Amino acid sequence: MMKILNKIAYEATMARIEELLPLVDDNTPMSDKNLIELDLLSGLAAEYEEEHYPIGKPALVDIIKLRMYEMGLTQTSLASLLGISKSRISDYLNGRSEPTLQVAREMSVKLNIDASIVLGV
């Protein structure tokens, strides 16, 4: 199978994908040439992006801040929820320390953060 080898080819592929998108929808038959081309080009573009623009794992600090925002928590209310001091929360958010296994479990459960992110694996 073909592969996108450089940025120019990637940009041309993306331009063609943009042209094809308005021509197909959920009701387009699988045998439609535009849908087939779009599917092939999308796969090639995805492979190129995974190789050249990888998305790293999110940092625990960023996930905690996101959850705090989503749940409307302050550092004080987060400390209370996890049963630890406000200064310990501050240490986590500033990268001065990492949570203990017990606190990591609480974060995973109470903040709905995947255990692999909390444990850094």
Coordinates of N, CA and C in Angstrom, one line a residue:
M1 N 0.8 -1.2 0.0 CA 0.0 0.0 0.0 C 0.9 1.2 0.0
M2 N 0.4 2.3 -0.5 CA 1.1 3.6 -0.6 C 1.2 4.2 0.8
K3 N 2.1 5.1 0.9 CA 2.4 5.9 2.1 C 2.7 7.3 1.8
I4 N 2.2 8.2 2.6 CA 2.6 9.6 2.4 C 4.0 9.8 2.9
L5 N 4.9 10.4 2.0 CA 6.3 10.4 2.3 C 6.8 11.8 2.8
N6 N 6.0 12.8 2.6 CA 6.5 14.2 3.0 C 5.4 15.1 3.2
K7 N 5.7 16.3 3.7 CA 4.7 17.2 4.2 C 3.9 17.8 3.0
I8 N 4.5 17.9 1.8 CA 3.8 18.4 0.6 C 2.7 17.4 0.2
A9 N 3.1 16.1 0.2 CA 2.1 15.1 -0.1 C 1.0 15.0 0.9
Y10 N 1.3 15.2 2.2 CA 0.3 15.2 3.2 C -0.6 16.4 3.0
E11 N -0.1 17.6 2.8 CA -1.0 18.7 2.6 C -1.9 18.6 1.3
A12 N -1.4 18.0 0.3 CA -2.2 17.7 -0.9 C -3.3 16.7 -0.6
T13 N -2.9 15.7 0.2 CA -3.9 14.7 0.6 C -5.0 15.3 1.5
M14 N -4.6 16.2 2.4 CA -5.6 16.9 3.2 C -6.5 17.8 2.4
A15 N -6.0 18.4 1.4 CA -6.8 19.3 0.5 C -7.8 18.5 -0.2
R16 N -7.4 17.3 -0.7 CA -8.3 16.4 -1.4 C -9.4 15.9 -0.5
I17 N -9.0 15.6 0.7 CA -10.0 15.1 1.7 C -11.0 16.2 2.0
E18 N -10.6 17.4 2.1 CA -11.5 18.6 2.2 C -12.5 18.7 1.1
E19 N -12.0 18.4 -0.1 CA -12.9 18.4 -1.3 C -13.9 17.3 -1.3
L20 N -13.5 16.2 -0.8 CA -14.4 15.0 -0.8 C -15.4 15.0 0.3
L21 N -15.1 15.6 1.4 CA -16.1 15.6 2.6 C -17.5 16.1 2.2
P22 N -17.6 17.2 1.5 CA -19.0 17.6 1.2 C -19.8 16.6 0.3
L23 N -19.0 15.7 -0.4 CA -19.6 14.9 -1.4 C -20.2 13.6 -0.8
V24 N -19.9 13.3 0.4 CA -20.4 12.1 1.1 C -21.1 12.4 2.4
D25 N -21.9 11.5 2.8 CA -22.6 11.6 4.1 C -22.9 10.2 4.6
D26 N -23.6 10.1 5.7 CA -23.9 8.8 6.3 C -24.7 7.9 5.4
N27 N -25.4 8.4 4.4 CA -26.3 7.7 3.5 C -25.6 7.3 2.2
T28 N -24.3 7.7 2.0 CA -23.6 7.4 0.8 C -23.3 5.9 0.7
P29 N -23.6 5.3 -0.4 CA -23.3 3.8 -0.5 C -21.8 3.5 -0.4
M30 N -21.5 2.4 0.1 CA -20.1 1.9 0.3 C -19.4 1.8 -1.0
S31 N -20.1 1.6 -2.1 CA -19.6 1.5 -3.4 C -19.3 2.8 -4.1
D32 N -19.6 3.9 -3.5 CA -19.4 5.2 -4.1 C -17.9 5.5 -4.2
K33 N -17.5 6.0 -5.4 CA -16.1 6.2 -5.6 C -15.5 7.3 -4.7
N34 N -16.3 8.3 -4.4 CA -15.8 9.4 -3.6 C -15.6 8.9 -2.1
L35 N -16.5 8.0 -1.7 CA -16.4 7.5 -0.3 C -15.2 6.6 -0.2
I36 N -15.0 5.8 -1.3 CA -13.8 4.9 -1.3 C -12.5 5.7 -1.3
E37 N -12.5 6.7 -2.1 CA -11.3 7.6 -2.1 C -11.1 8.3 -0.8
L38 N -12.1 8.8 -0.2 CA -12.0 9.5 1.1 C -11.5 8.5 2.1
D39 N -12.0 7.3 2.2 CA -11.6 6.3 3.1 C -10.1 6.0 3.0
L40 N -9.7 5.8 1.8 CA -8.2 5.5 1.5 C -7.3 6.7 1.9
L41 N -7.7 7.8 1.5 CA -6.9 9.0 1.8 C -6.9 9.3 3.3
S42 N -8.0 9.1 4.0 CA -8.1 9.3 5.4 C -7.1 8.4 6.2
G43 N -7.1 7.1 5.7 CA -6.2 6.2 6.3 C -4.7 6.6 6.1
L44 N -4.4 7.0 5.0 CA -3.0 7.4 4.7 C -2.7 8.7 5.5
A45 N -3.6 9.6 5.6 CA -3.3 10.8 6.4 C -3.2 10.5 7.9
A46 N -4.0 9.6 8.4 CA -3.9 9.2 9.8 C -2.6 8.5 10.1
E47 N -2.1 7.7 9.2 CA -0.8 7.0 9.4 C 0.3 8.1 9.4
Y48 N 0.3 9.0 8.5 CA 1.3 10.1 8.5 C 1.3 10.9 9.8
E49 N 0.0 11.3 10.3 CA -0.1 12.0 11.5 C 0.4 11.3 12.7
E50 N 0.1 10.0 12.8 CA 0.6 9.2 13.9 C 2.1 9.2 14.0
E51 N 2.8 9.2 12.8 CA 4.2 9.1 12.7 C 4.9 10.5 12.9
H52 N 4.3 11.5 12.4 CA 4.9 12.8 12.4 C 4.4 13.8 13.4
Y53 N 3.1 13.6 13.9 CA 2.5 14.5 14.9 C 1.9 13.6 16.0
P54 N 2.8 12.9 16.7 CA 2.2 12.0 17.7 C 1.7 12.8 18.9
I55 N 0.6 12.3 19.5 CA 0.0 12.9 20.7 C 0.5 12.1 21.9
G56 N 1.2 12.8 22.7 CA 1.8 12.2 23.9 C 0.7 12.0 25.0
K57 N 1.1 11.2 26.0 CA 0.2 11.0 27.1 C 0.1 12.2 27.9
P58 N -1.2 12.5 28.4 CA -1.3 13.7 29.2 C -0.6 13.6 30.5
A59 N -0.2 14.7 31.0 CA 0.5 14.8 32.3 C -0.6 14.7 33.4
L60 N -0.3 14.1 34.5 CA -1.3 14.0 35.6 C -1.7 15.3 36.1
V61 N -0.8 16.3 36.1 CA -1.2 17.6 36.6 C -2.2 18.2 35.7
D62 N -2.1 18.1 34.4 CA -3.1 18.6 33.4 C -4.4 17.9 33.6
I63 N -4.4 16.6 33.8 CA -5.7 15.9 34.0 C -6.4 16.3 35.3
I64 N -5.6 16.5 36.4 CA -6.2 16.9 37.6 C -6.8 18.3 37.5
K65 N -6.1 19.2 36.8 CA -6.6 20.6 36.6 C -7.9 20.5 35.8
L66 N -7.9 19.7 34.7 CA -9.1 19.5 33.9 C -10.3 19.0 34.7
R67 N -10.0 18.0 35.5 CA -11.1 17.4 36.3 C -11.6 18.5 37.4
M68 N -10.7 19.2 37.9 CA -11.1 20.3 38.9 C -12.0 21.3 38.2
Y69 N -11.7 21.7 37.0 CA -12.5 22.6 36.2 C -13.9 22.0 35.9
E70 N -13.8 20.7 35.4 CA -15.1 20.1 35.0 C -16.0 19.9 36.2
M71 N -15.4 19.6 37.4 CA -16.2 19.3 38.6 C -16.4 20.5 39.5
G72 N -15.9 21.6 39.0 CA -16.1 22.9 39.8 C -15.4 22.8 41.2
L73 N -14.2 22.2 41.2 CA -13.5 22.0 42.5 C -12.4 23.1 42.6
T74 N -12.2 23.5 43.8 CA -11.1 24.4 44.2 C -10.0 23.4 44.8
Q75 N -8.8 24.0 45.0 CA -7.8 23.2 45.7 C -8.3 22.7 47.0
T76 N -9.0 23.6 47.7 CA -9.5 23.2 49.1 C -10.5 22.1 49.0
S77 N -11.5 22.2 48.0 CA -12.5 21.2 47.9 C -11.9 19.9 47.4
L78 N -10.9 19.9 46.6 CA -10.2 18.7 46.1 C -9.5 18.1 47.2
A79 N -8.8 18.9 48.1 CA -8.1 18.3 49.2 C -9.1 17.6 50.1
S80 N -10.2 18.2 50.4 CA -11.3 17.6 51.2 C -11.8 16.3 50.6
L81 N -12.0 16.3 49.3 CA -12.5 15.1 48.6 C -11.5 13.9 48.7
L82 N -10.3 14.3 48.6 CA -9.2 13.2 48.6 C -8.7 12.9 50.0
G83 N -9.1 13.7 51.0 CA -8.7 13.5 52.3 C -7.2 13.8 52.6
I84 N -6.7 14.8 51.9 CA -5.3 15.3 52.1 C -5.3 16.8 52.3
S85 N -4.1 17.3 52.6 CA -4.0 18.7 52.9 C -4.0 19.6 51.6
K86 N -4.4 20.8 51.8 CA -4.3 21.8 50.7 C -2.9 21.9 50.2
S87 N -1.9 21.9 51.1 CA -0.5 22.1 50.6 C -0.1 20.9 49.8
R88 N -0.6 19.7 50.1 CA -0.2 18.5 49.3 C -0.8 18.6 47.9
I89 N -2.0 19.1 47.8 CA -2.6 19.4 46.5 C -1.8 20.4 45.7
S90 N -1.3 21.4 46.4 CA -0.5 22.4 45.7 C 0.8 21.8 45.3
D91 N 1.4 20.9 46.1 CA 2.6 20.2 45.6 C 2.4 19.4 44.4
Y92 N 1.2 18.7 44.3 CA 0.9 17.9 43.1 C 0.8 18.8 41.9
L93 N 0.0 19.9 42.1 CA -0.3 20.8 40.9 C 1.0 21.5 40.4
N94 N 2.0 21.7 41.3 CA 3.2 22.4 40.9 C 4.3 21.5 40.6
G95 N 4.0 20.2 40.6 CA 5.0 19.2 40.3 C 6.1 18.9 41.3
R96 N 5.9 19.4 42.5 CA 6.9 19.2 43.6 C 6.9 17.8 44.2
S97 N 5.8 17.1 44.0 CA 5.7 15.8 44.5 C 4.6 15.0 43.7
E98 N 4.6 13.7 43.9 CA 3.7 12.8 43.2 C 2.8 12.1 44.3
P99 N 1.6 11.8 43.9 CA 0.7 11.2 44.9 C 1.2 9.8 45.4
T100 N 0.9 9.5 46.6 CA 1.2 8.1 47.1 C 0.2 7.2 46.4
L101 N 0.4 5.9 46.6 CA -0.4 4.9 46.0 C -1.9 5.0 46.5
Q102 N -2.0 5.3 47.8 CA -3.4 5.5 48.3 C -4.1 6.7 47.7
V103 N -3.4 7.8 47.6 CA -4.0 9.0 47.1 C -4.2 8.8 45.6
A104 N -3.3 8.1 44.9 CA -3.5 7.8 43.5 C -4.8 7.0 43.2
R105 N -5.1 6.0 44.1 CA -6.3 5.3 44.0 C -7.5 6.2 44.2
E106 N -7.4 7.1 45.2 CA -8.6 8.0 45.4 C -8.8 8.9 44.2
M107 N -7.7 9.4 43.7 CA -7.8 10.2 42.5 C -8.5 9.5 41.3
S108 N -8.0 8.2 41.1 CA -8.6 7.4 40.0 C -10.1 7.2 40.2
V109 N -10.5 6.9 41.4 CA -11.9 6.6 41.7 C -12.7 7.9 41.7
K110 N -12.3 8.9 42.6 CA -13.2 10.0 42.8 C -13.1 11.1 41.7
L111 N -12.0 11.1 41.0 CA -11.9 12.1 39.9 C -12.1 11.4 38.5
N112 N -12.3 10.1 38.5 CA -12.5 9.3 37.3 C -11.4 9.5 36.3
I113 N -10.1 9.3 36.9 CA -8.9 9.4 36.1 C -8.4 8.0 35.9
D114 N -8.1 7.6 34.7 CA -7.6 6.3 34.4 C -6.4 6.0 35.2
A115 N -6.4 4.8 35.8 CA -5.3 4.4 36.7 C -3.9 4.5 36.1
S116 N -3.8 4.2 34.8 CA -2.5 4.2 34.1 C -2.0 5.6 34.0
I117 N -2.9 6.6 34.0 CA -2.4 8.0 33.9 C -1.9 8.4 35.3
V118 N -2.7 8.1 36.4 CA -2.4 8.4 37.7 C -1.0 7.8 38.1
L119 N -0.8 6.5 37.7 CA 0.4 5.8 38.0 C 1.5 6.1 37.1
G120 N 1.3 6.8 36.0 CA 2.3 7.2 35.0 C 2.8 6.0 34.2
V121 N 2.0 5.1 33.9 CA 2.4 3.9 33.1 C 1.7 4.0 31.7

